[in-house]
XYZ file of C-alpha atoms in Angstrom:
386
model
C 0.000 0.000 0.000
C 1.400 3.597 -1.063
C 2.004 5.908 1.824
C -0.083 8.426 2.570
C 1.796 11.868 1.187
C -0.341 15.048 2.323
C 1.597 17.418 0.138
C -0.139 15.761 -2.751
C -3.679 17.457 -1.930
C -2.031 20.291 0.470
C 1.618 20.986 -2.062
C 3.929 23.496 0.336
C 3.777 26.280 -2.429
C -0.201 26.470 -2.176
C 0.241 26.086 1.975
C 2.549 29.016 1.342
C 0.337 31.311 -0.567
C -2.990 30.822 2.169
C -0.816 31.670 4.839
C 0.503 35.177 3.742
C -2.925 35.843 2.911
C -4.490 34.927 6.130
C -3.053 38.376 8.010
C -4.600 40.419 5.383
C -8.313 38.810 5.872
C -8.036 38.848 9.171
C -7.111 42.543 9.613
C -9.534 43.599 6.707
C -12.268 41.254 8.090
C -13.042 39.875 4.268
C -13.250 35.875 2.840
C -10.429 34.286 1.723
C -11.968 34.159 -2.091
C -8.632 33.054 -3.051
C -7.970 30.152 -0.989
C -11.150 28.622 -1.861
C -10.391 29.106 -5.573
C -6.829 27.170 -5.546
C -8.402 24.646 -2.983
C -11.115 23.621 -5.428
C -9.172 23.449 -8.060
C -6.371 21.444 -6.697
C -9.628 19.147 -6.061
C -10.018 19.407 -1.717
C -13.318 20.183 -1.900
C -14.112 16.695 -3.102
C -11.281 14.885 -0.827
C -13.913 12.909 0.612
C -15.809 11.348 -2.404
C -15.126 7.850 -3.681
C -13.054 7.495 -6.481
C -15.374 6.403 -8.556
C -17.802 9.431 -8.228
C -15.137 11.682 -9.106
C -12.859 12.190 -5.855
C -10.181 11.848 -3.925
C -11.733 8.639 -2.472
C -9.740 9.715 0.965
C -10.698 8.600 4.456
C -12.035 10.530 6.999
C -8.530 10.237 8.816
C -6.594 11.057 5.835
C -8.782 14.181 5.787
C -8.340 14.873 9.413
C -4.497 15.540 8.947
C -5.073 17.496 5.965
C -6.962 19.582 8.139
C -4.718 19.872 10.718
C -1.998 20.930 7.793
C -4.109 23.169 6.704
C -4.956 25.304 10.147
C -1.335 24.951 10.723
C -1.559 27.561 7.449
C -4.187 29.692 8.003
C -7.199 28.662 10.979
C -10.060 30.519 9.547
C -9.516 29.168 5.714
C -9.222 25.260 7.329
C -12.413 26.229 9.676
C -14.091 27.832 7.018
C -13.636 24.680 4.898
C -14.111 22.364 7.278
C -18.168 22.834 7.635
C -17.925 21.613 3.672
C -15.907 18.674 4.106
C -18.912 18.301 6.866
C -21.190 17.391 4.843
C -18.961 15.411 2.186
C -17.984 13.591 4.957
C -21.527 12.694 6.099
C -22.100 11.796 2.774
C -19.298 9.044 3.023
C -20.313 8.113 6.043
C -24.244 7.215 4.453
C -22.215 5.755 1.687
C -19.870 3.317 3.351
C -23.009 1.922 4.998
C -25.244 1.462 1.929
C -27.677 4.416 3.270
C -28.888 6.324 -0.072
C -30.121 9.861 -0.077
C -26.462 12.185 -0.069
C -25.244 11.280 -3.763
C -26.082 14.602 -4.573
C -23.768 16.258 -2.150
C -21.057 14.547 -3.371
C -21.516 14.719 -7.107
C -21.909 18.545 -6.486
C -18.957 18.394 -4.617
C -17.375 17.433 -7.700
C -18.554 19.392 -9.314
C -17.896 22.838 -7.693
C -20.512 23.323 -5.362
C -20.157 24.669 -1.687
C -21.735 23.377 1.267
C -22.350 25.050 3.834
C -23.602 24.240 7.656
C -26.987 26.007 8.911
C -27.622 23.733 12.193
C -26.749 26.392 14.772
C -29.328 28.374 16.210
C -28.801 30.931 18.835
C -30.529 29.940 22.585
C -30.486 26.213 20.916
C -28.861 24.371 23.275
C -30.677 21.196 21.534
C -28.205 21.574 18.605
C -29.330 18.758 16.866
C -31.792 17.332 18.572
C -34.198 19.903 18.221
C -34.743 23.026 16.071
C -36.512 26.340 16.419
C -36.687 26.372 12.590
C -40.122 26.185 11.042
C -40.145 23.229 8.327
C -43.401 23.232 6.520
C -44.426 20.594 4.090
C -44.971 21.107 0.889
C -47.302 18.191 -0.038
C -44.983 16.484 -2.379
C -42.232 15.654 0.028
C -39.954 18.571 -0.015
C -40.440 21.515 2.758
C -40.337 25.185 3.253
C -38.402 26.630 6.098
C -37.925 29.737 7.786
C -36.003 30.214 10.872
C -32.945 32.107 12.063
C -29.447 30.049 11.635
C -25.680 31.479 13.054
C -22.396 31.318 12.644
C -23.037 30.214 9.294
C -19.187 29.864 8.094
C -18.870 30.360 4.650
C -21.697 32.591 4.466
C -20.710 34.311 0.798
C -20.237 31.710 -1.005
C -22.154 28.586 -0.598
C -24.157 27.165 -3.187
C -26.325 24.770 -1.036
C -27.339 24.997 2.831
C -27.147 22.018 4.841
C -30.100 22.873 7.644
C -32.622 21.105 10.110
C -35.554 22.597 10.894
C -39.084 20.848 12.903
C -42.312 19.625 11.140
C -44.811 20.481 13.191
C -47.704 20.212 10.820
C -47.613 16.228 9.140
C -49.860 13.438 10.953
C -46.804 12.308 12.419
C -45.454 15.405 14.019
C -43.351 16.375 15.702
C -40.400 15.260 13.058
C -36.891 17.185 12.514
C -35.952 17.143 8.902
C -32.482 18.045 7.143
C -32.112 19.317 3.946
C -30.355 20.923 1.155
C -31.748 24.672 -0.286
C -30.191 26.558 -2.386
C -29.446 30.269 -2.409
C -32.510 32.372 -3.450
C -34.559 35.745 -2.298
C -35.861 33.409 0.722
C -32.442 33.457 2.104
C -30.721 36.309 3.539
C -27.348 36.711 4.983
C -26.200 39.585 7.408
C -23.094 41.271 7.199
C -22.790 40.989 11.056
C -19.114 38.936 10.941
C -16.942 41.098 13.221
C -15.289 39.244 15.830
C -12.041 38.767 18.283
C -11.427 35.672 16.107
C -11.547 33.684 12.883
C -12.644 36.619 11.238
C -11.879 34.764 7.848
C -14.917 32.263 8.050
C -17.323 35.037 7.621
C -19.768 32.751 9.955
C -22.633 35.262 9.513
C -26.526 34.887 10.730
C -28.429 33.454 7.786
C -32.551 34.242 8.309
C -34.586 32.163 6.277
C -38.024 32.938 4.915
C -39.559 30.317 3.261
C -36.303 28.756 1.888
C -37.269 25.472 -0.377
C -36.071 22.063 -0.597
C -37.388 19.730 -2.871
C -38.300 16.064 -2.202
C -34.848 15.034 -3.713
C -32.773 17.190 -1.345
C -34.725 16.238 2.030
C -32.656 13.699 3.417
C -33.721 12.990 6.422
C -36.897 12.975 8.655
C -36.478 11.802 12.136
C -37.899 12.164 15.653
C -36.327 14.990 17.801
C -33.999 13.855 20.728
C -30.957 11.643 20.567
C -31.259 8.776 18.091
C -28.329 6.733 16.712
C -30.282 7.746 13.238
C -26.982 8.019 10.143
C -27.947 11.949 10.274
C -27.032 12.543 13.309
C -24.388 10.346 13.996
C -22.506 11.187 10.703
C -22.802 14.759 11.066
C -21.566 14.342 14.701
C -18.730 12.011 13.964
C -17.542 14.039 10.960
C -17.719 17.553 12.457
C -16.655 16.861 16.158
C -13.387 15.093 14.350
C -12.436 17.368 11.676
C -13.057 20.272 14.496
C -10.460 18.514 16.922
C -8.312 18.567 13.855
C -8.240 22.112 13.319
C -7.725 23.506 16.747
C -4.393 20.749 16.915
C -3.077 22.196 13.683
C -3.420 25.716 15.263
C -1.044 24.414 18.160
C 1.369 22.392 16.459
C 1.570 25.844 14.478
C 2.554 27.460 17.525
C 4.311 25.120 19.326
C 6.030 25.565 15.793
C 6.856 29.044 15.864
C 7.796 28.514 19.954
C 10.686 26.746 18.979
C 11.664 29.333 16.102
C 11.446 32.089 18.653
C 14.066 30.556 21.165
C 16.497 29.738 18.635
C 15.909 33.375 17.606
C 15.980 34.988 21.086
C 18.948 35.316 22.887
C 19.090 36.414 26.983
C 21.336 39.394 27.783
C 22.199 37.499 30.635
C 23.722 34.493 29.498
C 24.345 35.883 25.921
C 22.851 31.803 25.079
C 19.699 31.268 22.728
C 16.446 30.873 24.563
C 16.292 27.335 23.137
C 19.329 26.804 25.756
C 17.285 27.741 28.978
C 16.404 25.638 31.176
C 13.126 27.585 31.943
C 11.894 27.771 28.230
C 13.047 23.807 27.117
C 10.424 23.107 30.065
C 7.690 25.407 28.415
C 8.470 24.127 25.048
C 8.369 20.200 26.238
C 5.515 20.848 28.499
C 3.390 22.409 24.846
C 5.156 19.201 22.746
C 4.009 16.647 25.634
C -0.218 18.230 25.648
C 0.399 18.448 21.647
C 1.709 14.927 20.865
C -1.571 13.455 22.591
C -4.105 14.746 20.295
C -2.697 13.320 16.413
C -3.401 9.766 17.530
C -6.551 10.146 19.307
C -8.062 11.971 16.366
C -6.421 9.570 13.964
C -8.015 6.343 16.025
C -11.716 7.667 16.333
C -11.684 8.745 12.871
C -10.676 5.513 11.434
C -13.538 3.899 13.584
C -15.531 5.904 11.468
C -13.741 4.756 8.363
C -13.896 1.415 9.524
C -17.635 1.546 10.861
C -16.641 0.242 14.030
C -19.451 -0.280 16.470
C -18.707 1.676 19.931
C -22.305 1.881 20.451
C -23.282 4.065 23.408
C -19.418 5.401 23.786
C -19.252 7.370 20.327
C -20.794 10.380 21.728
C -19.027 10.509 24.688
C -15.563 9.676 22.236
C -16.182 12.385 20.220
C -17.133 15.522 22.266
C -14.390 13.824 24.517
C -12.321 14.464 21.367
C -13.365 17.883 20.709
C -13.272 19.348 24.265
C -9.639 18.072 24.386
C -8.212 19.076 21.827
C -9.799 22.736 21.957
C -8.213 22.897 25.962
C -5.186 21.098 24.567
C -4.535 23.432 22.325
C -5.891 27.190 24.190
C -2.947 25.794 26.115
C -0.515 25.295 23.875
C -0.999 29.009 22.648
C -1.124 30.666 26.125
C 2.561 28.708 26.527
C 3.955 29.822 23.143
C 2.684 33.537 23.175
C 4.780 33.491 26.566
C 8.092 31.761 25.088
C 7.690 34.403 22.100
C 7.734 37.496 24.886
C 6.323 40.563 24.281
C 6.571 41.163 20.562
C 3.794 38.139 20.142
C 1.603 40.866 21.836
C 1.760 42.867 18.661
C -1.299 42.219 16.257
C 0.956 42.005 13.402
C 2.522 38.894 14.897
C 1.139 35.367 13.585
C 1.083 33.801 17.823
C -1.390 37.343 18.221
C -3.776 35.661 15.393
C -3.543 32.160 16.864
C -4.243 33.202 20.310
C -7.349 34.917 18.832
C -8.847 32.114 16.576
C -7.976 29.414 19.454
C -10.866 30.748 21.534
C -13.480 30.742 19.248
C -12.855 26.562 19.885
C -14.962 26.929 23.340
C -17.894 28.086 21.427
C -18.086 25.151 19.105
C -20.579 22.165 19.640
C -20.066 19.992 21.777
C -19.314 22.655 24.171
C -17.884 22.119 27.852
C -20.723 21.369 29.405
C -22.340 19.315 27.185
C -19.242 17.177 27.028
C -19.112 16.852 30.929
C -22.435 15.952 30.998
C -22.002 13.106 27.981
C -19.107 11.948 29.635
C -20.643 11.647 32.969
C -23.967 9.962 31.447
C -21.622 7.274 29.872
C -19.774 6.183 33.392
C -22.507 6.709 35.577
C -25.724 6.433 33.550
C -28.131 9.387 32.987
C -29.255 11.270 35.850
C -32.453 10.060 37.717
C -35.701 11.838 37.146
């Protein structure tokens, strides 16, 4: 079996170009237009689809350290791209276990389109087990639905929305379906990006009025609450995994530029390099030891995906376990290396400043703190008593 080479989807040159333009989109608050032009046509959009539809025909782990190459070049771009891999990678999920109904996503995939992820809702704590999104049917099987979504990365350039929204109306209500609409007058998107953080996404509020899916791109049609339904458990899988691999590209970046900085900076004391002080080499092996524990983890859960291995009750608890770790992991790693880089990482114009900024938008990612706690806790001690 060939080796897996990740400069053949993610070459050094192109790694090179996204990450001198990632300062200027974060200071100018704009969308990296560019990166997403040379990704798609160096073919990562489609990284995910099988071979024989017209795509890379990678795994879900392969993808996961592309990922983590790819924050390690520029956070916002990989985040930005990582809610379309979301949904290519839920469509490989349904695919590896002979569940129909997502061929479209990746054919369009293929074919140029952008996906983008409208689950979030703000006060929705239900995330996706529930929705405050109206999804009215149309009689022949597709819906209409009108609701408020946020952080909606990718917000000026998707072709199709990936949403959920509750059925309220059918004999067998109450029923959460997901589907596909496309950009029309029934969807508007705010120009309300303007945060600490990953300003690049461009995760805007997206208000829906009546947006339409037809019967061919409703995918899904499920009872609220937790279910181990292939909706919900790809779209978890795939986006709690690909999200741990972004944050632990962001601090092997730093933990990167750490060691650059004490083989740069020199004490007037000692007239030695950093990289010669006791002090720092602790610092710097105490960020390498939290670092070096996140690459496998994400690289065994994600090939239990590949691999459709059952964990059966455990996966949710594995995967926000995942998540929460590797955002903490690496909020950690950056609080160490802004301090090895001294004051001059303080600056804005200096690439730790960024990283310490798009780090923290990690907390406010499903599955947040609490709700990892709590999954964790339900999965050693059983749920709580009523």
């Amino acid at each position: 079996m060939t080796a897996f080479d990740p400069t053949t989807y993610l070459p050094d040159d192109l790694l090179e170009r996204i990450r001198e333009r990632a300062p200027i989109h974060d200071r100018e608050n704009t969308f990296p237009q560019q990166d997403l032009d040379e990704l798609r046509a160096a073919g990562y959009l489609s990284i995910l689809v099988p071979a024989e539809r017209g795509g890379a025909g990678l795994s879900l782990a392969q993808a996961a350290i592309l990922q983590q190459r790819l924050a390690g070049a520029a956070p916002a771009t990989a985040l930005a791209i990582n809610m379309h891999l979301v949904w290519t990678g839920v469509a490989k999920v349904f695919s590896d276990r002979g569940v129909p109904g997502l061929e479209f996503v990746q054919d369009g995939a293929v074919a140029g389109d952008v996906f983008a992820f409208g689950i979030s809702e703000g006060g929705n704590d239900l995330v996706l087990f529930g929705s405050d999104t109206a999804a009215v049917p149309d009689g022949s099987g597709g819906y209409s639905f009108t609701g408020t979504k946020i952080f909606t990365s990718l917000a000026p350039v998707w072709t199709r929305l990936g949403l959920h929204g509750l059925d309220t109306t059918s004999a067998d209500a109450p029923k959460l379906v997901f589907a596909f609409v496309e950009r029309t007058d029934a969807v508007a998107t705010s120009d309300d990006w303007d945060t600490l953080g990953m300003r690049a996404t461009q995760s805007r509020t997206t208000r829906l009025d009546g947006a339409t899916a037809d019967a061919a791109h409703v995918v899904r049609r499920i009872d609220p609450g937790p279910t181990p339904d292939p909706i919900v458990f790809g779209i978890f899988s795939v986006f709690e995994i690909l999200l741990a691999s972004v944050y632990t590209g962001i601090a092997r970046r730093a933990l990167e530029l750490s060691v650059l900085a004490a083989g740069k900076r020199r004490s007037k004391k000692t007239g030695a390099a950093y990289s010669q002080d006791p002090d720092i080499r602790w610092r710097i092996a105490d960020m390498a030891l939290d670092y070096d524990a996140l690459p496998p983890q994400i690289a065994a859960l994600a090939r239990d995906v590949d691999d459709r291995v059952d964990n059966g009750a455990r996966w949710f608890s594995l995967l926000s376990g995942v998540k929460h770790r590797a955002i903490t992991m690496a909020k950690r790693v950056v609080d160490q290396a802004m301090l090895v880089g001294g004051g001059g990482s303080y600056f804005s114009a200096n690439e730790l400043s960024r990283l310490y900024r798009d780090v923290l938008a990690g907390a406010f990612h499903p599955s947040d703190p609490e709700s990892a706690h709590a999954t964790a806790a339900s999965a050693w001690l059983g749920p709580l008593e009523d």
